GROMACS .gro file of C-alpha atoms in nm:
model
  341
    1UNK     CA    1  10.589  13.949  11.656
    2UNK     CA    2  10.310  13.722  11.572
    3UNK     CA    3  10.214  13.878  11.247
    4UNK     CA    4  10.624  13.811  11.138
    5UNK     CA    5  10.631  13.502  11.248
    6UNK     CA    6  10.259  13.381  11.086
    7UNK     CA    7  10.445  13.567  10.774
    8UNK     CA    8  10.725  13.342  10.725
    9UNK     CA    9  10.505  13.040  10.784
   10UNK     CA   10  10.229  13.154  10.513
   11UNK     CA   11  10.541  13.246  10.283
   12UNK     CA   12  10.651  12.852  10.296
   13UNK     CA   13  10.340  12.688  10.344
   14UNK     CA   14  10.250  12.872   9.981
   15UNK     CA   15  10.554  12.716   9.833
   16UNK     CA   16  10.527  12.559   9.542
   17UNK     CA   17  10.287  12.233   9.593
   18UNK     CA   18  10.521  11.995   9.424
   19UNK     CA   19  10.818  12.033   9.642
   20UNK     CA   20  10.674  11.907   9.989
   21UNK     CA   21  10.807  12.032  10.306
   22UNK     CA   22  10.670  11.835  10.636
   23UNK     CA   23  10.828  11.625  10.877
   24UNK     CA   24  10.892  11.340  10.576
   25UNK     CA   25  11.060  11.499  10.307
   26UNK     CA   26  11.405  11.586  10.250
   27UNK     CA   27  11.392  11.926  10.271
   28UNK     CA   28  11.303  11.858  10.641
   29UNK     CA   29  11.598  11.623  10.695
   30UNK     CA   30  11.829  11.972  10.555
   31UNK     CA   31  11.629  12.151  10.860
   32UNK     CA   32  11.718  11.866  11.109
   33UNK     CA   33  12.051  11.840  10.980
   34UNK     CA   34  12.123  12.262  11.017
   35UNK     CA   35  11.973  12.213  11.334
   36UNK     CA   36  12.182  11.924  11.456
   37UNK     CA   37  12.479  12.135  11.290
   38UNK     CA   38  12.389  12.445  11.480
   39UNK     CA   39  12.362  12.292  11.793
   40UNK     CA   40  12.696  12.056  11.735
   41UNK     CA   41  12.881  12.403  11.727
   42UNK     CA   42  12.712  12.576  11.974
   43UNK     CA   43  12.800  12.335  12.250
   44UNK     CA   44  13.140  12.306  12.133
   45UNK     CA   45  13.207  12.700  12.188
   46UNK     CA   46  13.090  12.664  12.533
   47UNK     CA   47  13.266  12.379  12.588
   48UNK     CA   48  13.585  12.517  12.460
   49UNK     CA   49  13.537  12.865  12.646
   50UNK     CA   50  13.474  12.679  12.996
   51UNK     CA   51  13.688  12.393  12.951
   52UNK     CA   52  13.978  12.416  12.720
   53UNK     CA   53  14.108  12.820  12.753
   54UNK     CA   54  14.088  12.791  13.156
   55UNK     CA   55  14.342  12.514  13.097
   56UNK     CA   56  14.565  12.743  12.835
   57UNK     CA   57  14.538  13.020  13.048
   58UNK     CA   58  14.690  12.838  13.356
   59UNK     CA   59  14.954  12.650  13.156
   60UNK     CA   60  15.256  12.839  13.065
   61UNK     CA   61  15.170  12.884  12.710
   62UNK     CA   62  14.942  13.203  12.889
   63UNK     CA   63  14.903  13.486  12.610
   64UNK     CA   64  14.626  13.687  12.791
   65UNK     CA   65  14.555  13.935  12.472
   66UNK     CA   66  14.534  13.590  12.261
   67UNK     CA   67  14.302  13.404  12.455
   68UNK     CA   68  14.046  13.746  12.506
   69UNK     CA   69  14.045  13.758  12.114
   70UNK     CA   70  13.968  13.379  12.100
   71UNK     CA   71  13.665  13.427  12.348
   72UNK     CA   72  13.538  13.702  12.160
   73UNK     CA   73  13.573  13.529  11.798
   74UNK     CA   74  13.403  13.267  12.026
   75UNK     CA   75  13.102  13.479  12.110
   76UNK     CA   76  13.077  13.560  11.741
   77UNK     CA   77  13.042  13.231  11.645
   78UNK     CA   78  12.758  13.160  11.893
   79UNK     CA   79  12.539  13.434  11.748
   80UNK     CA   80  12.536  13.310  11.416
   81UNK     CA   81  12.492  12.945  11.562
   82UNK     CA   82  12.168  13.122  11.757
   83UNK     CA   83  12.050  13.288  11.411
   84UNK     CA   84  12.071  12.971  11.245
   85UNK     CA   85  11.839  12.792  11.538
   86UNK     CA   86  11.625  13.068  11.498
   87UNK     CA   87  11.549  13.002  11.126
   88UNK     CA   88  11.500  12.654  11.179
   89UNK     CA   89  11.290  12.660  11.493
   90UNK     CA   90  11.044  12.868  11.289
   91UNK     CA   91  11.135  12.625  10.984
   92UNK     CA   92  11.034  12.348  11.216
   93UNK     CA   93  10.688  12.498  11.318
   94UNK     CA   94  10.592  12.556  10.932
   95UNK     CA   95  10.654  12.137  10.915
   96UNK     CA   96  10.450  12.078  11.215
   97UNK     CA   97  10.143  12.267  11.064
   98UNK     CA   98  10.176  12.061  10.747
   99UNK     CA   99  10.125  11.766  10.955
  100UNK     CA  100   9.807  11.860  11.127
  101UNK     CA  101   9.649  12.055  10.892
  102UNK     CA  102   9.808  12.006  10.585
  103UNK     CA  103   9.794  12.321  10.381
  104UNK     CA  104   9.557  12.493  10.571
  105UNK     CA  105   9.577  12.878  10.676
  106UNK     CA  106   9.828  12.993  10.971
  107UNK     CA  107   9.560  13.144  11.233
  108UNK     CA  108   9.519  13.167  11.602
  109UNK     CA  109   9.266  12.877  11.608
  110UNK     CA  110   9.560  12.604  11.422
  111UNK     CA  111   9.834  12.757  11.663
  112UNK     CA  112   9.662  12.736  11.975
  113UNK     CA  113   9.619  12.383  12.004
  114UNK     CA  114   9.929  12.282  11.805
  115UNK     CA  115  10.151  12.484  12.068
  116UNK     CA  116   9.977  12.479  12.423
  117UNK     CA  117   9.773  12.144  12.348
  118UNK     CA  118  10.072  11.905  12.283
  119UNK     CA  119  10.384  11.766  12.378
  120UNK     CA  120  10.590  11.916  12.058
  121UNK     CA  121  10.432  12.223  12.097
  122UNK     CA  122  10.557  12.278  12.463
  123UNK     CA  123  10.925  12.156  12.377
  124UNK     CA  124  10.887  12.433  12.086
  125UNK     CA  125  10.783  12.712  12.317
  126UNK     CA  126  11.060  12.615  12.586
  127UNK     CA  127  11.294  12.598  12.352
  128UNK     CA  128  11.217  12.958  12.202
  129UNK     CA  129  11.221  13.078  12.520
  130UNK     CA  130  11.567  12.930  12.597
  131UNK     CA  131  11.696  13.124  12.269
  132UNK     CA  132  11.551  13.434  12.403
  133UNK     CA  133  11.772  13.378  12.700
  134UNK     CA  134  12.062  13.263  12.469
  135UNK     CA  135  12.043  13.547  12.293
  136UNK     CA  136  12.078  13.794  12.623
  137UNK     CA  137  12.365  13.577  12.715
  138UNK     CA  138  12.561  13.669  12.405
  139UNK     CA  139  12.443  14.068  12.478
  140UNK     CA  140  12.597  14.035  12.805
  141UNK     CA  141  12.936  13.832  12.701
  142UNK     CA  142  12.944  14.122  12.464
  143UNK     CA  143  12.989  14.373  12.733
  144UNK     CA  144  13.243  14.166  12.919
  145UNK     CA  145  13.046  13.983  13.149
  146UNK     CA  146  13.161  13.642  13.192
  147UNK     CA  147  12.857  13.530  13.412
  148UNK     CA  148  12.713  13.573  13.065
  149UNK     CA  149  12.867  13.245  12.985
  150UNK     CA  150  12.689  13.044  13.279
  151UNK     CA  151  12.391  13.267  13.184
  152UNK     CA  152  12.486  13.073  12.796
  153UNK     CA  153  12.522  12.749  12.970
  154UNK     CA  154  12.226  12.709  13.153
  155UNK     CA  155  12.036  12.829  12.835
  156UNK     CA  156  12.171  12.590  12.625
  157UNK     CA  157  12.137  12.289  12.868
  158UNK     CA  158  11.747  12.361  12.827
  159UNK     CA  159  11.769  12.358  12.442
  160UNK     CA  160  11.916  11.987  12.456
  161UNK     CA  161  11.681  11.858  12.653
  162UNK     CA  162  11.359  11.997  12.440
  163UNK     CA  163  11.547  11.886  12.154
  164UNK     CA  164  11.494  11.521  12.269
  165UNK     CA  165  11.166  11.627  12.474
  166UNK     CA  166  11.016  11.624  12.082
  167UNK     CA  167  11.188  11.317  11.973
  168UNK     CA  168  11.199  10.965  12.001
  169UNK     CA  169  11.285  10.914  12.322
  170UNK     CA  170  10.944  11.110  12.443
  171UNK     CA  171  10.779  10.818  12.321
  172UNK     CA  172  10.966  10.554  12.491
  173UNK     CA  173  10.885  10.317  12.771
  174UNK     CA  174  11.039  10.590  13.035
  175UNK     CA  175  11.071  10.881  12.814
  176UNK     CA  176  11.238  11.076  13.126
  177UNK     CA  177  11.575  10.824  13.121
  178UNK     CA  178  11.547  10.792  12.721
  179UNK     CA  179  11.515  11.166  12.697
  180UNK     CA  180  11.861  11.253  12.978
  181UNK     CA  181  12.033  10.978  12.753
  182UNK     CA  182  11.942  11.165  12.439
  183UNK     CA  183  12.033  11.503  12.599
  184UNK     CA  184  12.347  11.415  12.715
  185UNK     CA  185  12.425  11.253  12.361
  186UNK     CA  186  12.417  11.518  12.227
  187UNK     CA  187  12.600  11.701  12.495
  188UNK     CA  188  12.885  11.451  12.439
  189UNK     CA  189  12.857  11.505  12.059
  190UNK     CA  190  12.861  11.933  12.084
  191UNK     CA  191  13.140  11.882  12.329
  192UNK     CA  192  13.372  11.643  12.142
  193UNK     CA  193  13.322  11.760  11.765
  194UNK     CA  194  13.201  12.121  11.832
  195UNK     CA  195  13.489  12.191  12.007
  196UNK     CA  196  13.781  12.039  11.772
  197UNK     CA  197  13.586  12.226  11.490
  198UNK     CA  198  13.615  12.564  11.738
  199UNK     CA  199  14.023  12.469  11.779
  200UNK     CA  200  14.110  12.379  11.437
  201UNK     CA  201  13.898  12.673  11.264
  202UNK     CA  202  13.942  12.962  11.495
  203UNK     CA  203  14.214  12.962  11.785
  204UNK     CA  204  14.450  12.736  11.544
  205UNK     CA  205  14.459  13.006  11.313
  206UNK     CA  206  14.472  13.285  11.570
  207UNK     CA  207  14.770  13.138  11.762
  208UNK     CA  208  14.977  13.101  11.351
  209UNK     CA  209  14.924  13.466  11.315
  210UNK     CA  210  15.046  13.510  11.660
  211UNK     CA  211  15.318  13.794  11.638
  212UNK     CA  212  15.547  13.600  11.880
  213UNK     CA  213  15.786  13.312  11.746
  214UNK     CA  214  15.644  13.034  11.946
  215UNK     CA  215  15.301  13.046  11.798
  216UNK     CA  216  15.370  12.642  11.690
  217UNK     CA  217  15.441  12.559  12.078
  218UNK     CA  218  15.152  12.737  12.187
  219UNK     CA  219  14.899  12.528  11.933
  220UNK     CA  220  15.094  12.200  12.100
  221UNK     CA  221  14.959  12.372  12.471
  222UNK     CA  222  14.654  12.415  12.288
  223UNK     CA  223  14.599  12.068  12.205
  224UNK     CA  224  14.682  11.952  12.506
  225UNK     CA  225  14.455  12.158  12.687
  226UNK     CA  226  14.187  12.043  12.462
  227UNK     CA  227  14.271  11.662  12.495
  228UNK     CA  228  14.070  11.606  12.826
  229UNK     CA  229  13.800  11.784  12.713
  230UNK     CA  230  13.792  11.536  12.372
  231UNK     CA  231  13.838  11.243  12.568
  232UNK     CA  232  13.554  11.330  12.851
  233UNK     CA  233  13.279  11.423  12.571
  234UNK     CA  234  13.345  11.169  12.341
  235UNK     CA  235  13.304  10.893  12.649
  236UNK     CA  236  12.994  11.084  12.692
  237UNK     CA  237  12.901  11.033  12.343
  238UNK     CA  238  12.991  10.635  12.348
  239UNK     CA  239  12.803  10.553  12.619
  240UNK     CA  240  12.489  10.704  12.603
  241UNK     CA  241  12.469  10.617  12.213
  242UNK     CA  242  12.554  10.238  12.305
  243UNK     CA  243  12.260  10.249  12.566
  244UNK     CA  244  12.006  10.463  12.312
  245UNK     CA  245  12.048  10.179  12.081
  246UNK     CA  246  11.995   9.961  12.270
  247UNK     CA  247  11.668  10.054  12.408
  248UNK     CA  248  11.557  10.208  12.047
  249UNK     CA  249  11.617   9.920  11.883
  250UNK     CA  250  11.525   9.645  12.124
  251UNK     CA  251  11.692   9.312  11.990
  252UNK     CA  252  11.935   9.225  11.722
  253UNK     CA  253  11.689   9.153  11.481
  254UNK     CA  254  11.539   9.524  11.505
  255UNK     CA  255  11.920   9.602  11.442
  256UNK     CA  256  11.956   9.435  11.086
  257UNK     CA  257  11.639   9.355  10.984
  258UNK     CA  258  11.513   9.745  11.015
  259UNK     CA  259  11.565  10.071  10.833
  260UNK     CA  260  11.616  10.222  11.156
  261UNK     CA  261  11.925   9.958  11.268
  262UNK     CA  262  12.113   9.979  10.949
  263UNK     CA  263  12.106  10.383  10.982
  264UNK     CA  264  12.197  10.327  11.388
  265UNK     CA  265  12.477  10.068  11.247
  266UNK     CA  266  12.628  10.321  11.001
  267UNK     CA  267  12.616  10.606  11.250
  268UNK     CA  268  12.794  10.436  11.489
  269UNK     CA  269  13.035  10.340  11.217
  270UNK     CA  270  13.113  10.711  11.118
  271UNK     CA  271  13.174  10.727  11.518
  272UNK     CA  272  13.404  10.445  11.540
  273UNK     CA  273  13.610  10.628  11.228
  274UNK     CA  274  13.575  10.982  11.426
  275UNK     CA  275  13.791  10.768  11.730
  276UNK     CA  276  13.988  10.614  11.547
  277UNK     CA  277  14.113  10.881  11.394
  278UNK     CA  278  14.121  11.050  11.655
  279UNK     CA  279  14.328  10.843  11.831
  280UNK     CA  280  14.577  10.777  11.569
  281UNK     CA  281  14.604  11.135  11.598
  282UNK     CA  282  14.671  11.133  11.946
  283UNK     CA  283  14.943  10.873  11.896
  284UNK     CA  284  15.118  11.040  11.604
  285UNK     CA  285  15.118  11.386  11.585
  286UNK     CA  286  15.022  11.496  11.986
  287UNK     CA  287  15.424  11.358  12.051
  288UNK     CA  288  15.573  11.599  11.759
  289UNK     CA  289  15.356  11.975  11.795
  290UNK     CA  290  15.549  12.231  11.867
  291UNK     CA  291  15.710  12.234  11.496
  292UNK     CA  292  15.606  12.375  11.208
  293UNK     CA  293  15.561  12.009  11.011
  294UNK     CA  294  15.367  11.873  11.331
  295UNK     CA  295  15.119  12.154  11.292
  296UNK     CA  296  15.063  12.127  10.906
  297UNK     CA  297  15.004  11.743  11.013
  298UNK     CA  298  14.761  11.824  11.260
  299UNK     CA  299  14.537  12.051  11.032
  300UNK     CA  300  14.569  11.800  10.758
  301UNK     CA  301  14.440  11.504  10.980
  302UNK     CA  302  14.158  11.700  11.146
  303UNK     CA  303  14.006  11.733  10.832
  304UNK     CA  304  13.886  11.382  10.760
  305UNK     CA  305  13.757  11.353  11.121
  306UNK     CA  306  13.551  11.649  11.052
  307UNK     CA  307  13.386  11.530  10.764
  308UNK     CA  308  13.324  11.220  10.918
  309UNK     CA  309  13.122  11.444  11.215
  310UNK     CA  310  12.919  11.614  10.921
  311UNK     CA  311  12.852  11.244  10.760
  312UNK     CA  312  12.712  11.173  11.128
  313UNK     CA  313  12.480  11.443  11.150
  314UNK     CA  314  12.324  11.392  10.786
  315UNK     CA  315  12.229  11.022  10.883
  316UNK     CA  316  12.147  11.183  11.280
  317UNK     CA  317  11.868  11.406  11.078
  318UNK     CA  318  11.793  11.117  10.867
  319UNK     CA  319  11.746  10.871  11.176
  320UNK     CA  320  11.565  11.063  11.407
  321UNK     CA  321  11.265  11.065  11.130
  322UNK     CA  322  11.290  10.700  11.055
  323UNK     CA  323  10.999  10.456  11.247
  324UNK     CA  324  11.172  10.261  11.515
  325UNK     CA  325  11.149   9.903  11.538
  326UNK     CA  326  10.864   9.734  11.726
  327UNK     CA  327  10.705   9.776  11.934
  328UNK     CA  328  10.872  10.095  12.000
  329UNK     CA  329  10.671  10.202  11.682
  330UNK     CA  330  10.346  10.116  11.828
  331UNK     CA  331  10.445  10.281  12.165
  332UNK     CA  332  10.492  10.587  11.939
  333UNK     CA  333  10.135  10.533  11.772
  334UNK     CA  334   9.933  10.491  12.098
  335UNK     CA  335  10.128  10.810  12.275
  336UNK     CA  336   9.984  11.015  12.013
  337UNK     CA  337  10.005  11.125  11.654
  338UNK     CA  338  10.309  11.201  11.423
  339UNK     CA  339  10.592  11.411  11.532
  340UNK     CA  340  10.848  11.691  11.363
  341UNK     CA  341  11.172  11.551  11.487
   0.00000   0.00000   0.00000
């Protein structure tokens, strides 16, 4: 397993010298951003399986052989979320080498310390561990176990938090309250936007090629069921981003006069637009499901909330690599060295 993985790091660290890959160039924001992508979804399709289809399935909209195919379209979806965060946690490791040792050779003696002798190596060896356990999750929800999904749960709970264990908030004053409000962040952001992607691309569908005639009053059950879910995450979201900012950023000068406020200002603009939307849609079209038109109206107004959520996680990957304002910047220099994410 070593001699793949020390492979696939030679085969990009001998990429072509002119196209730089490390924790500062832009192919590395496309890693953070797959990665941020990746996990977006993967919380959403537990969120959804936990939260929303225990709802459907006690409401009176109940189509047992429906909702089974949904979980298991479901489980698909998490394995190729879990491939994906497999490519890009070894993706992530090949950036972290260029940073200590530029283009040196992969060996035992530039692993060792980079993994067991620092504080982004042990979030990366947690976190591959969590996968490992991820992955056995998805084995077992494959054989019809649902304690496979709490098996899922607890695995993914692990990979937020090394997510922001190798982050900014590590660095900060009390890195163990910046790093909860990172984790749930992100939490808040899998569980809102993950899981309207997982309802308007998979059991929206389903339920229109249901073979009984009430497949539009069923998506109106749907939404409804997925409503409290929305509206618990995406508090979740607000309020831990609104108190991030406010410690990453420090004063209202680090908000406007820095690289890193303007990016935290037009994130939380995209998230204004998500809820706004959002809530427009709430107001208009939740009243009218259950028709044909109402459901053509739904799809049609999820999509510009949607890209909105991708516009979020492209400045997300962007922001997480930009310095912070002082002195959060020299907090980050005396902690120790430069970091991947």
């Amino acid at each position: 397993m070593f001699a793949l993985v020390t492979g696939m790091l030679q085969a990009v660290s001998l990429s072509e010298p002119s196209v730089p890959f490390d924790v500062d160039s832009s192919a590395y924001v496309i890693v953070r951003f797959a990665q941020y992508a990746a996990m977006t979804l993967l919380i959403g399709c537990v969120a959804f399986r936990l939260t929303v289809l225990p709802r459907l399935e006690r409401g009176r909209a109940h189509d047992p052989l429906r909702n089974d195919e949904v979980a298991s379209r479901i489980a698909v979806w998490v394995f190729r979320a879990l491939i994906i965060l497999t490519l890009v946690h070894v993706a992530r490791l090949a950036a972290q080498h260029r940073v200590y040792f530029e283009d040196g050779a992969w060996s035992m003696a530039t692993m060792r310390p980079m993994l067991w002798q620092s504080g982004w190596g042990l979030a990366w060896l947690i976190a591959a561990g969590s996968m490992v356990v991820a992955f056995v999750a998805v084995w077992r929800i494959s054989r019809a176990k649902r304690a496979g999904w709490w098996l899922l749960t607890a695995a993914v709970g692990v990979l937020t938090w090394t997510m922001a264990m190798s982050g900014h908030p590590a660095v900060a004053a009390s890195p163990r309250i910046a790093m909860a409000l990172d984790a749930v962040h992100i939490i808040g952001a899998g569980g809102w936007i993950g899981s309207l992607c997982v309802m308007m691309f998979l059991a929206v569908p389903l339920f229109l090629r249901s073979s009984t005639p009430d497949g539009h009053q069923r998506i109106a059950h749907l939404v409804a069921a997925f409503s409290p879910t929305a509206l618990v995450f995406a508090s979740l979201l607000s309020v831990t981003g609104v108190l991030a900012g406010v410690r990453n950023v420090g004063s209202w000068v680090g908000l406007v006069h820095s690289k890193y406020g303007v990016l935290l200002l037009v994130k939380l603009g995209l998230v204004a637009l998500i809820a706004a939307l959002g809530a427009v849609n709430w107001r208009r079209v939740l009243p009218t499901l259950g028709q044909p038109s109402a459901t053509r109206m739904l799809r049609r107004s999820a999509v510009p909330e949607l890209a909105a959520a991708v516009l979020v996680l492209v400045v997300t990957a962007w922001l997480v690599a930009t310095e912070m304002p002082e002195p959060l910047a020299n907090a980050a220099a005396v902690v120790g060295g430069r970091r991947a994410d």
